[in-house]
Amino acid sequence: MRVLVVGLDGATFDLIRPWAAAGHLPTLAHLMQEGVHGELRSTLPPVTSPAWPSFMTGMNPGKHGVFDFIRSRAGDFDMVNASHIAAKTLWQLLSEAGRRVGVIAVPVTYPPRPVNGFLISGILSPRRAEIAYPPGLLRRYEDELGPYRISPSVQYTEGREEAFVTDLLMLMEQRARYALRLMQDYDWDFFMVHFVALDVAQHALWKFVDPTHPRYDSQANSDLLLRLYQKADAILAQLWEQLDSDDMLLVMSDHGFGPLHGTVNLNNFLLQRGFLHLKRDVATRLRYALFRRGITPSSAYAFLVKLGLQNMVTRVSKRSRNAIIGRFLSFATVDWSRTQAYAMGHVGQIFINLRGRQPHGCVPPEEYEAVRQRVADALRELKHPQSDRPLVDEIIFREQVYEGPYAEQGPDLLPIMDGFRYIAFPLFASNAEVVTTQVRGDSGCHRLHGILLAHGSAVRQGTKLDGARIIDLAPTILYRMGLPVPADMDGRVLTEMFEPAFVRATPVQRCPELAKGQAEAGTAYHGPEHTLLPEEQAEIEARLRGLGYLD
């Protein structure tokens, strides 16, 4: 019995259901009719980097230690990588049990670690590094299948939609060719392949499929996202054909998608409300005056767009970028000795500048709760720019979603703004406004619920699944493959996916906690953390900026 997992990053039933009903997605329609399907709750925030480690470990970020693409360093940040995951992954557990695995392009898998089979790391991989285990794996196929592509090559800009989508279709096709060839060349018990194209496309193209969007455009490009979903559907059919009758197919996404209406410069808001302070020197005061008059990163980006040079942004090194940004207001101009709270992360993550935790923390531990509550109360006063109603729907406190030895590394507050229709500028601020437009012009962003579909031996037929979470998939896969579930996994086995007779005959088995010793020691499970070279850090940062996660 084998398990095939197909990850469609950002896929949503909001598009799949009507398109499948209209006959545009026959493979996904067949899966919904003949297998089980339901929404899959992601992590909070619903972001790629914490979601995929949560999938692969069955744990919340407070246990595995990855909360975002970047790790906050009180005004600076570094990029996450696989060595920051403080728990064993699904493919490690399967390898240790003697099962043969193949993993392609899952995010947060660089640097690739040894497995009983092969692993090709995902979108956070440097292009010139060894991204596969065993080393040299990809070179064997390059002449036949072409050089392996990590990420898209064309950045979205208005007027170049066709080139943008064509590049994403080519990326999907090549990844499918690699997956199909490797499925044939390797014996495997577990195989997984990840496709990032739907996520990338929906950020840019959502306005073409959503009549409720303020920038809805029904006259042109209305079929672009459908073409990408149809490509995913066709690839899924090809992969499904490789399975035997007693195998299981699982299709999932790490989060859903929906409209994006605007951006909130939360650090401007915190500055206005006295929780964040700037340095008092003359240079900072001058920069602040210029910032308020519109000399900002947003205006600089708009100028580059007019010149057709916006793609240049993705090729600027971190050192050069910091030098340029340093000419505007930035975290380098913050007075950390007086700053109680700051925001970092594009969904609106807010950190209390806690003494003993942040490098320049000034909030005494005994004042933490009171400061956090004052910030939360202030956030509730944020107003929607059109209706003047509260912009913040809900404020999630850290302990509501994170539990474990790394929980304190996560954001202290997570405001949900207008059902995720508004997100935050991920770094200091894009311009002098509090509520503004998206710098890059994106029209879509993540939602809390992705997709889950399953079909195969022992899987129930024509069943709707409720209440599934992304952390439930690792224990469910282990269970279906006849292996015990580690006791420290937060997820549960989705026994309702399977035929009652199978569940009665196959009770869930538990084994001791596997990550406890490493987690208590506060070290990554894999040993010492991997440090990216400066040029690698700059490359990955530029890639995320090009995809909209740092702009």
mmCIF file of C-alpha atoms in Angstrom, residues 72-304:
data_model
loop_
_atom_site.group_PDB
_atom_site.id
_atom_site.type_symbol
_atom_site.label_atom_id
_atom_site.label_comp_id
_atom_site.label_asym_id
_atom_site.label_seq_id
_atom_site.Cartn_x
_atom_site.Cartn_y
_atom_site.Cartn_z
ATOM 1 C CA SER A 72 12.131 38.648 13.710
ATOM 2 C CA ARG A 73 15.308 40.071 15.182
ATOM 3 C CA ALA A 74 13.994 43.364 16.672
ATOM 4 C CA GLY A 75 14.230 45.352 13.480
ATOM 5 C CA ASP A 76 16.171 42.903 11.369
ATOM 6 C CA PHE A 77 15.380 39.408 10.165
ATOM 7 C CA ASP A 78 16.841 36.281 8.671
ATOM 8 C CA MET A 79 15.307 33.660 6.395
ATOM 9 C CA VAL A 80 14.037 30.345 7.740
ATOM 10 C CA ASN A 81 15.314 27.002 6.475
ATOM 11 C CA ALA A 82 14.811 23.321 7.213
ATOM 12 C CA SER A 83 17.357 23.274 10.023
ATOM 13 C CA HIS A 84 15.013 25.538 12.023
ATOM 14 C CA ILE A 85 12.352 22.812 12.178
ATOM 15 C CA ALA A 86 12.694 21.428 15.694
ATOM 16 C CA ALA A 87 10.974 18.076 15.126
ATOM 17 C CA LYS A 88 11.144 15.050 12.883
ATOM 18 C CA THR A 89 9.319 15.298 9.589
ATOM 19 C CA LEU A 90 6.918 12.786 8.118
ATOM 20 C CA TRP A 91 9.527 11.577 5.641
ATOM 21 C CA GLN A 92 12.105 11.135 8.376
ATOM 22 C CA LEU A 93 9.692 9.028 10.392
ATOM 23 C CA LEU A 94 8.824 6.957 7.339
ATOM 24 C CA SER A 95 12.506 6.524 6.472
ATOM 25 C CA GLU A 96 13.315 5.329 9.980
ATOM 26 C CA ALA A 97 10.482 2.803 9.675
ATOM 27 C CA GLY A 98 12.070 1.416 6.512
ATOM 28 C CA ARG A 99 9.589 2.995 4.094
ATOM 29 C CA ARG A 100 10.907 4.410 0.832
ATOM 30 C CA VAL A 101 10.081 8.066 0.209
ATOM 31 C CA GLY A 102 10.248 10.601 -2.599
ATOM 32 C CA VAL A 103 9.662 14.294 -1.907
ATOM 33 C CA ILE A 104 9.697 17.086 -4.503
ATOM 34 C CA ALA A 105 9.641 20.846 -3.879
ATOM 35 C CA VAL A 106 7.881 21.047 -0.496
ATOM 36 C CA PRO A 107 8.708 24.465 1.053
ATOM 37 C CA VAL A 108 11.104 24.668 4.008
ATOM 38 C CA THR A 109 13.054 21.528 3.049
ATOM 39 C CA TYR A 110 16.373 23.213 2.225
ATOM 40 C CA PRO A 111 19.005 22.106 3.061
ATOM 41 C CA PRO A 112 17.879 18.604 2.013
ATOM 42 C CA ARG A 113 18.362 15.979 4.697
ATOM 43 C CA PRO A 114 19.067 12.276 4.153
ATOM 44 C CA VAL A 115 15.984 10.121 3.642
ATOM 45 C CA ASN A 116 15.371 6.550 2.593
ATOM 46 C CA GLY A 117 14.861 7.552 -1.023
ATOM 47 C CA PHE A 118 15.217 11.069 -2.414
ATOM 48 C CA LEU A 119 14.271 14.649 -1.584
ATOM 49 C CA ILE A 120 14.367 17.779 -3.771
ATOM 50 C CA SER A 121 13.981 20.921 -1.681
ATOM 51 C CA GLY A 122 11.511 23.721 -2.319
ATOM 52 C CA ILE A 123 11.141 27.402 -3.090
ATOM 53 C CA LEU A 124 13.423 28.640 -0.272
ATOM 54 C CA SER A 125 16.435 26.920 -1.896
ATOM 55 C CA PRO A 126 19.406 28.824 -3.375
ATOM 56 C CA ARG A 127 19.768 28.136 -7.097
ATOM 57 C CA ARG A 128 23.469 27.286 -7.048
ATOM 58 C CA ALA A 129 23.373 25.091 -3.950
ATOM 59 C CA GLU A 130 22.910 21.331 -3.799
ATOM 60 C CA ILE A 131 19.144 21.105 -3.403
ATOM 61 C CA ALA A 132 18.699 17.344 -3.677
ATOM 62 C CA TYR A 133 19.411 14.228 -1.703
ATOM 63 C CA PRO A 134 21.184 12.139 -2.787
ATOM 64 C CA PRO A 135 23.591 14.760 -4.139
ATOM 65 C CA GLY A 136 23.724 14.914 -7.902
ATOM 66 C CA LEU A 137 20.234 13.483 -8.348
ATOM 67 C CA LEU A 138 18.971 16.308 -10.565
ATOM 68 C CA ARG A 139 22.017 16.337 -12.817
ATOM 69 C CA ARG A 140 21.118 12.850 -14.032
ATOM 70 C CA TYR A 141 17.900 14.185 -15.585
ATOM 71 C CA GLU A 142 18.824 17.650 -16.852
ATOM 72 C CA ASP A 143 19.699 16.604 -20.412
ATOM 73 C CA GLU A 144 16.370 14.834 -20.803
ATOM 74 C CA LEU A 145 14.018 17.022 -18.731
ATOM 75 C CA GLY A 146 15.827 20.350 -18.732
ATOM 76 C CA PRO A 147 17.483 22.159 -15.801
ATOM 77 C CA TYR A 148 15.252 21.840 -12.751
ATOM 78 C CA ARG A 149 13.382 25.071 -11.935
ATOM 79 C CA ILE A 150 12.889 26.131 -8.326
ATOM 80 C CA SER A 151 10.595 29.102 -8.872
ATOM 81 C CA PRO A 152 8.847 31.266 -11.490
ATOM 82 C CA SER A 153 10.973 33.295 -13.896
ATOM 83 C CA VAL A 154 8.471 36.035 -14.784
ATOM 84 C CA GLN A 155 7.244 38.554 -12.224
ATOM 85 C CA TYR A 156 3.680 39.781 -12.639
ATOM 86 C CA THR A 157 3.084 43.264 -13.985
ATOM 87 C CA GLU A 158 -0.071 44.674 -15.547
ATOM 88 C CA GLY A 159 -0.085 44.140 -19.288
ATOM 89 C CA ARG A 160 2.142 41.055 -19.110
ATOM 90 C CA GLU A 161 -0.466 38.632 -17.807
ATOM 91 C CA GLU A 162 -0.043 36.190 -20.684
ATOM 92 C CA ALA A 163 3.732 35.914 -20.228
ATOM 93 C CA PHE A 164 3.246 35.534 -16.476
ATOM 94 C CA VAL A 165 0.760 32.669 -16.841
ATOM 95 C CA THR A 166 2.725 30.977 -19.633
ATOM 96 C CA ASP A 167 5.787 30.851 -17.395
ATOM 97 C CA LEU A 168 3.758 29.338 -14.532
ATOM 98 C CA LEU A 169 2.285 26.714 -16.874
ATOM 99 C CA MET A 170 5.798 25.786 -18.007
ATOM 100 C CA LEU A 171 6.932 25.549 -14.382
ATOM 101 C CA MET A 172 4.049 23.178 -13.590
ATOM 102 C CA GLU A 173 4.693 21.056 -16.675
ATOM 103 C CA GLN A 174 8.366 20.618 -15.922
ATOM 104 C CA ARG A 175 7.756 19.715 -12.287
ATOM 105 C CA ALA A 176 5.199 17.140 -13.408
ATOM 106 C CA ARG A 177 7.727 15.631 -15.839
ATOM 107 C CA TYR A 178 10.269 15.272 -13.042
ATOM 108 C CA ALA A 179 7.664 13.776 -10.707
ATOM 109 C CA LEU A 180 6.426 11.226 -13.251
ATOM 110 C CA ARG A 181 9.939 10.182 -14.197
ATOM 111 C CA LEU A 182 11.079 9.817 -10.585
ATOM 112 C CA MET A 183 7.928 7.859 -9.712
ATOM 113 C CA GLN A 184 8.965 5.370 -12.391
ATOM 114 C CA ASP A 185 12.696 5.262 -11.598
ATOM 115 C CA TYR A 186 12.430 4.843 -7.812
ATOM 116 C CA ASP A 187 10.615 2.294 -5.720
ATOM 117 C CA TRP A 188 8.554 4.241 -3.230
ATOM 118 C CA ASP A 189 5.981 3.809 -0.492
ATOM 119 C CA PHE A 190 5.341 7.525 0.021
ATOM 120 C CA PHE A 191 5.628 10.147 -2.709
ATOM 121 C CA MET A 192 4.891 13.867 -2.532
ATOM 122 C CA VAL A 193 5.129 16.679 -5.074
ATOM 123 C CA HIS A 194 4.354 20.347 -4.464
ATOM 124 C CA PHE A 195 3.191 22.932 -7.031
ATOM 125 C CA VAL A 196 3.536 26.621 -6.136
ATOM 126 C CA ALA A 197 1.996 28.126 -9.294
ATOM 127 C CA LEU A 198 -1.602 28.534 -8.063
ATOM 128 C CA ASP A 199 -0.450 30.517 -5.033
ATOM 129 C CA VAL A 200 1.724 32.830 -7.111
ATOM 130 C CA ALA A 201 -0.997 33.367 -9.711
ATOM 131 C CA GLN A 202 -3.823 34.040 -7.257
ATOM 132 C CA HIS A 203 -1.861 36.807 -5.547
ATOM 133 C CA ALA A 204 -1.731 38.639 -8.864
ATOM 134 C CA LEU A 205 -4.863 37.585 -10.743
ATOM 135 C CA TRP A 206 -7.664 37.290 -8.179
ATOM 136 C CA LYS A 207 -9.295 40.510 -9.420
ATOM 137 C CA PHE A 208 -10.140 38.764 -12.697
ATOM 138 C CA VAL A 209 -12.338 36.088 -11.080
ATOM 139 C CA ASP A 210 -13.956 37.908 -8.149
ATOM 140 C CA PRO A 211 -16.903 40.238 -8.932
ATOM 141 C CA THR A 212 -16.783 41.567 -5.354
ATOM 142 C CA HIS A 213 -13.241 42.876 -5.753
ATOM 143 C CA PRO A 214 -12.876 46.684 -5.947
ATOM 144 C CA ARG A 215 -10.646 46.254 -9.014
ATOM 145 C CA TYR A 216 -12.719 43.508 -10.660
ATOM 146 C CA ASP A 217 -12.050 43.285 -14.389
ATOM 147 C CA SER A 218 -14.335 40.935 -16.295
ATOM 148 C CA GLN A 219 -13.452 42.139 -19.771
ATOM 149 C CA ALA A 220 -9.982 40.626 -20.087
ATOM 150 C CA ASN A 221 -7.893 37.807 -18.670
ATOM 151 C CA SER A 222 -10.888 36.135 -17.034
ATOM 152 C CA ASP A 223 -9.671 32.638 -17.977
ATOM 153 C CA LEU A 224 -6.079 32.923 -16.726
ATOM 154 C CA LEU A 225 -6.591 31.314 -13.322
ATOM 155 C CA LEU A 226 -8.875 28.692 -14.815
ATOM 156 C CA ARG A 227 -6.123 27.679 -17.240
ATOM 157 C CA LEU A 228 -3.736 27.118 -14.340
ATOM 158 C CA TYR A 229 -6.314 25.115 -12.377
ATOM 159 C CA GLN A 230 -6.997 23.050 -15.500
ATOM 160 C CA LYS A 231 -3.282 22.344 -15.846
ATOM 161 C CA ALA A 232 -3.193 21.231 -12.207
ATOM 162 C CA ASP A 233 -6.234 19.030 -12.849
ATOM 163 C CA ALA A 234 -4.595 17.399 -15.884
ATOM 164 C CA ILE A 235 -1.325 16.809 -14.017
ATOM 165 C CA LEU A 236 -3.270 15.319 -11.133
ATOM 166 C CA ALA A 237 -4.854 12.830 -13.547
ATOM 167 C CA GLN A 238 -1.408 11.807 -14.825
ATOM 168 C CA LEU A 239 -0.091 11.274 -11.310
ATOM 169 C CA TRP A 240 -3.206 9.378 -10.248
ATOM 170 C CA GLU A 241 -2.714 6.952 -13.148
ATOM 171 C CA GLN A 242 0.534 5.772 -11.553
ATOM 172 C CA LEU A 243 -1.296 4.335 -8.523
ATOM 173 C CA ASP A 244 -2.527 0.819 -7.916
ATOM 174 C CA SER A 245 -5.994 0.023 -6.611
ATOM 175 C CA ASP A 246 -4.807 -0.403 -3.013
ATOM 176 C CA ASP A 247 -2.908 2.931 -2.939
ATOM 177 C CA MET A 248 -4.179 6.222 -1.520
ATOM 178 C CA LEU A 249 -4.166 9.631 -3.215
ATOM 179 C CA LEU A 250 -4.291 12.748 -1.062
ATOM 180 C CA VAL A 251 -4.603 16.248 -2.567
ATOM 181 C CA MET A 252 -4.197 19.244 -0.277
ATOM 182 C CA SER A 253 -3.299 22.917 -0.023
ATOM 183 C CA ASP A 254 -1.546 24.714 2.794
ATOM 184 C CA HIS A 255 -4.125 27.527 2.926
ATOM 185 C CA GLY A 256 -6.915 28.989 0.855
ATOM 186 C CA PHE A 257 -7.252 32.236 -1.071
ATOM 187 C CA GLY A 258 -9.468 35.277 -1.321
ATOM 188 C CA PRO A 259 -9.539 38.958 -2.256
ATOM 189 C CA LEU A 260 -6.999 41.492 -1.032
ATOM 190 C CA HIS A 261 -8.295 45.048 -0.759
ATOM 191 C CA GLY A 262 -5.456 46.925 0.905
ATOM 192 C CA THR A 263 -2.455 47.109 3.184
ATOM 193 C CA VAL A 264 -2.092 48.418 6.712
ATOM 194 C CA ASN A 265 1.154 50.028 7.836
ATOM 195 C CA LEU A 266 0.830 48.793 11.400
ATOM 196 C CA ASN A 267 4.115 50.365 12.477
ATOM 197 C CA ASN A 268 2.743 53.791 11.467
ATOM 198 C CA PHE A 269 -0.282 53.065 13.646
ATOM 199 C CA LEU A 270 1.912 51.970 16.561
ATOM 200 C CA LEU A 271 3.995 55.104 16.060
ATOM 201 C CA GLN A 272 0.892 57.314 16.180
ATOM 202 C CA ARG A 273 -0.369 55.587 19.317
ATOM 203 C CA GLY A 274 2.942 55.887 21.178
ATOM 204 C CA PHE A 275 3.919 52.215 21.235
ATOM 205 C CA LEU A 276 6.764 52.702 18.769
ATOM 206 C CA HIS A 277 9.271 55.567 18.848
ATOM 207 C CA LEU A 278 11.851 56.896 16.415
ATOM 208 C CA LYS A 279 15.332 58.074 17.248
ATOM 209 C CA ARG A 280 15.662 61.740 18.153
ATOM 210 C CA ASP A 281 18.686 62.637 16.027
ATOM 211 C CA VAL A 282 18.470 65.257 13.290
ATOM 212 C CA ALA A 283 18.842 62.754 10.421
ATOM 213 C CA THR A 284 15.902 60.668 11.632
ATOM 214 C CA ARG A 285 13.735 63.741 12.104
ATOM 215 C CA LEU A 286 14.534 64.805 8.535
ATOM 216 C CA ARG A 287 13.703 61.356 7.194
ATOM 217 C CA TYR A 288 10.414 61.391 9.098
ATOM 218 C CA ALA A 289 9.523 64.774 7.623
ATOM 219 C CA LEU A 290 10.286 63.510 4.099
ATOM 220 C CA PHE A 291 8.372 60.310 4.791
ATOM 221 C CA ARG A 292 5.268 62.264 5.748
ATOM 222 C CA ARG A 293 5.619 64.251 2.517
ATOM 223 C CA GLY A 294 5.602 61.117 0.390
ATOM 224 C CA ILE A 295 9.297 60.282 -0.020
ATOM 225 C CA THR A 296 8.783 56.586 0.775
ATOM 226 C CA PRO A 297 9.561 53.051 -0.488
ATOM 227 C CA SER A 298 6.096 53.058 -2.068
ATOM 228 C CA SER A 299 6.772 56.171 -4.113
ATOM 229 C CA ALA A 300 10.181 54.834 -5.124
ATOM 230 C CA TYR A 301 8.597 51.575 -6.306
ATOM 231 C CA ALA A 302 5.925 53.482 -8.238
ATOM 232 C CA PHE A 303 8.683 55.449 -9.965
ATOM 233 C CA LEU A 304 10.445 52.213 -10.976
#
